[in-house]
């Protein structure tokens, strides 16, 4: 359909363990699902898959909280070991209140608990008496996206974009929404400037968070399966490949943070 | 495809003028495009169409700024008449800085300039020497969504959801993203709680901003046309109709605003 968009779930990518080749797993899952990557497709991959392949697991029972983590844990009512892990992956605390710890992650994202995930965070083969476990965000989601794009383009022959996604909360709104943590090929921002309106005014609201919107759309598909779907193809989007694309364009710099 | 999602652009809804019957225009555009509404479809409609039908136009040359608007306009470097209009549609100022005026809109959304739109905001037939013009957000987007849903269900026989969307900025991230200003039928929030993970922990990050994600996805389609597409069908989403659905569930109450 002209002007339409199709989102296709890629089933059966997981479970992923430390050291697994995510590109190879994606290619196998695409083949099993009878899906072929086409020119212009954007493949969205949930960050958890990348984190697990990178072995970003933390056994909280082995964490020794700092004085700062102990004090902050008391203030927000969270486990000191978790707060220590959050602080170790953060550049600054944005807001702390009972039940809430929002930080500026070292990658620049402002989000709850530095994106640390407590669900299904146990590594395969971990002893039964280990943990509880937590999973950190990938160490460099843009680099992960670039590596996946290169491997998948080489294997498929298609020119694609890759977005590493995570579901994050928002400061003024309830509920989580898919966000782009890493991008490759697909420009992070979409620019609709340039066309004057009927009054001759330049159009406003014209820079869209293209990759965030793609991630939010993909989360509608990824989030609706009981076991989750680790990847979603977004097909039909109009975009021009940018070899220098980076998720950094989506993050408002700390010195422009109006809510610091 | 199992687990997939299709977004279909509805072309030719506009231009809309004050008093136009938006439901009738949507039905005509659907028929022209050969599109039929199906059970489970969510129809996303851009708020500008609703605002124009409601006649929410303001001729800024006729606005007399208050003392408060004059002072704030000076501080943010915006036209006093625009600031007056923004304040008149807002409950509180959230942040003001050079070039930036973020308010809590009377509907509860925290956004720049109370969502007041300066692009293509001139009403049809306005004298050439009138304006500049601005367009306010719809007066009650949930009520608009409910009315559209009732009219479109009656005409089509399909059970659908309706989301009134607008593209808004975010405090910590660059670029605008589609958000749900009004909903009908479709629950504003999606609940993925209840399933324990492999460790027996209840899943976290489980309340998704379903209607906001739908709006973000629709904006990928609506925003990619030179003249804009006023409506987008989201097909293939799994959801249970909620007659009491309201966008209020998406807005964090002011007393829970961590960045007040």
Short mmCIF file of C-alpha atoms in Angstrom, two decimals, chain B residues 81-223:
data_model
loop_
_atom_site.label_atom_id
_atom_site.label_comp_id
_atom_site.label_asym_id
_atom_site.label_seq_id
_atom_site.Cartn_x
_atom_site.Cartn_y
_atom_site.Cartn_z
CA UNK B 81 0.63 37.76 21.91
CA UNK B 82 1.72 34.14 21.47
CA UNK B 83 2.77 33.91 25.13
CA UNK B 84 -0.62 35.28 26.16
CA UNK B 85 -2.37 32.58 24.15
CA UNK B 86 -0.07 29.88 25.58
CA UNK B 87 -0.74 31.05 29.15
CA UNK B 88 -4.49 31.20 28.55
CA UNK B 89 -4.45 27.48 27.61
CA UNK B 90 -2.08 26.41 30.43
CA UNK B 91 -2.45 25.54 34.09
CA UNK B 92 1.17 26.33 35.02
CA UNK B 93 4.57 27.22 33.60
CA UNK B 94 6.95 24.25 33.84
CA UNK B 95 10.15 25.84 32.48
CA UNK B 96 10.95 29.15 30.82
CA UNK B 97 14.31 29.97 29.25
CA UNK B 98 15.48 31.90 26.19
CA UNK B 99 13.73 30.30 23.22
CA UNK B 100 11.82 27.81 25.39
CA UNK B 101 8.43 27.97 27.08
CA UNK B 102 7.21 24.66 28.51
CA UNK B 103 3.89 24.62 30.32
CA UNK B 104 1.49 22.19 31.88
CA UNK B 105 -1.43 22.48 29.49
CA UNK B 106 -4.90 22.73 31.04
CA UNK B 107 -5.43 19.13 29.84
CA UNK B 108 -2.34 18.05 31.85
CA UNK B 109 0.20 17.56 29.07
CA UNK B 110 3.60 19.08 29.78
CA UNK B 111 4.79 20.41 26.42
CA UNK B 112 6.31 23.39 24.62
CA UNK B 113 4.05 26.38 23.95
CA UNK B 114 0.95 24.51 25.23
CA UNK B 115 0.86 22.75 21.88
CA UNK B 116 -0.07 25.99 20.11
CA UNK B 117 0.60 25.54 16.39
CA UNK B 118 1.80 28.37 14.14
CA UNK B 119 2.07 26.40 10.87
CA UNK B 120 -0.85 26.33 8.45
CA UNK B 121 -2.93 27.88 11.23
CA UNK B 122 -4.79 30.40 9.01
CA UNK B 123 -8.50 29.66 8.75
CA UNK B 124 -9.97 29.30 5.27
CA UNK B 125 -11.43 32.59 4.06
CA UNK B 126 -9.59 34.79 6.57
CA UNK B 127 -8.79 38.26 5.16
CA UNK B 128 -5.28 38.56 3.73
CA UNK B 129 -4.39 41.31 6.22
CA UNK B 130 -5.49 39.25 9.26
CA UNK B 131 -3.20 37.27 11.50
CA UNK B 132 -0.60 35.98 12.09
CA UNK B 133 -2.70 33.02 13.21
CA UNK B 134 -2.24 30.33 15.81
CA UNK B 135 -4.16 27.12 16.40
CA UNK B 136 -4.88 25.77 19.89
CA UNK B 137 -5.14 22.10 20.84
CA UNK B 138 -8.65 20.62 20.69
CA UNK B 139 -10.82 21.55 23.66
CA UNK B 140 -11.46 17.93 24.78
CA UNK B 141 -9.55 15.35 22.72
CA UNK B 142 -10.99 12.36 24.65
CA UNK B 143 -14.51 13.57 23.87
CA UNK B 144 -13.52 14.09 20.22
CA UNK B 145 -12.12 10.56 20.09
CA UNK B 146 -15.31 9.13 21.60
CA UNK B 147 -17.52 11.00 19.15
CA UNK B 148 -15.41 9.88 16.17
CA UNK B 149 -15.43 6.29 17.40
CA UNK B 150 -19.21 6.26 17.76
CA UNK B 151 -19.77 7.75 14.30
CA UNK B 152 -17.22 5.52 12.56
CA UNK B 153 -18.43 2.35 14.28
CA UNK B 154 -22.02 3.16 13.35
CA UNK B 155 -21.07 3.75 9.72
CA UNK B 156 -18.65 0.83 9.32
CA UNK B 157 -20.05 -1.83 11.64
CA UNK B 158 -16.48 -2.46 12.84
CA UNK B 159 -15.34 -2.24 16.46
CA UNK B 160 -12.43 0.18 16.47
CA UNK B 161 -10.28 2.36 18.69
CA UNK B 162 -9.58 6.03 18.03
CA UNK B 163 -6.49 8.02 19.06
CA UNK B 164 -6.15 11.79 18.62
CA UNK B 165 -2.42 12.42 18.12
CA UNK B 166 0.02 15.29 18.25
CA UNK B 167 3.75 15.52 17.75
CA UNK B 168 5.39 16.81 20.94
CA UNK B 169 8.94 17.33 22.19
CA UNK B 170 10.45 15.57 25.20
CA UNK B 171 12.36 17.16 28.10
CA UNK B 172 15.52 15.05 27.87
CA UNK B 173 15.53 14.04 24.24
CA UNK B 174 15.74 15.82 20.90
CA UNK B 175 13.10 15.62 18.21
CA UNK B 176 9.34 15.37 18.35
CA UNK B 177 7.37 12.15 18.79
CA UNK B 178 3.70 11.36 18.27
CA UNK B 179 1.74 11.31 21.53
CA UNK B 180 -1.88 10.41 22.31
CA UNK B 181 -3.92 13.48 23.32
CA UNK B 182 -7.23 11.65 23.29
CA UNK B 183 -8.31 8.01 23.17
CA UNK B 184 -11.54 6.08 22.78
CA UNK B 185 -11.95 2.33 23.03
CA UNK B 186 -8.23 1.59 23.04
CA UNK B 187 -6.84 1.47 26.60
CA UNK B 188 -4.28 4.25 27.08
CA UNK B 189 -1.97 1.92 29.01
CA UNK B 190 -1.09 -1.68 28.21
CA UNK B 191 -0.57 -4.03 31.11
CA UNK B 192 1.97 -6.83 30.73
CA UNK B 193 2.12 -7.66 34.42
CA UNK B 194 1.36 -11.01 35.93
CA UNK B 195 3.78 -13.40 34.29
CA UNK B 196 6.67 -14.35 36.56
CA UNK B 197 10.05 -14.54 34.83
CA UNK B 198 12.36 -17.55 34.90
CA UNK B 199 13.57 -16.54 38.36
CA UNK B 200 10.02 -16.27 39.65
CA UNK B 201 10.29 -12.46 39.77
CA UNK B 202 7.30 -10.47 38.58
CA UNK B 203 8.22 -8.80 35.30
CA UNK B 204 9.24 -5.17 35.56
CA UNK B 205 8.72 -2.30 33.09
CA UNK B 206 5.39 -3.88 32.39
CA UNK B 207 2.97 -1.01 32.02
CA UNK B 208 3.41 0.32 28.51
CA UNK B 209 2.07 3.60 27.19
CA UNK B 210 0.09 1.72 24.55
CA UNK B 211 -1.73 4.71 23.05
CA UNK B 212 1.43 6.84 22.99
CA UNK B 213 3.27 4.05 21.15
CA UNK B 214 0.43 3.78 18.67
CA UNK B 215 0.59 7.56 18.15
CA UNK B 216 4.36 7.43 17.64
CA UNK B 217 3.98 4.65 15.08
CA UNK B 218 1.23 6.53 13.24
CA UNK B 219 3.39 9.66 13.14
CA UNK B 220 5.94 7.71 11.08
CA UNK B 221 3.29 7.44 8.37
CA UNK B 222 1.45 10.74 8.88
CA UNK B 223 4.65 12.77 9.02
#
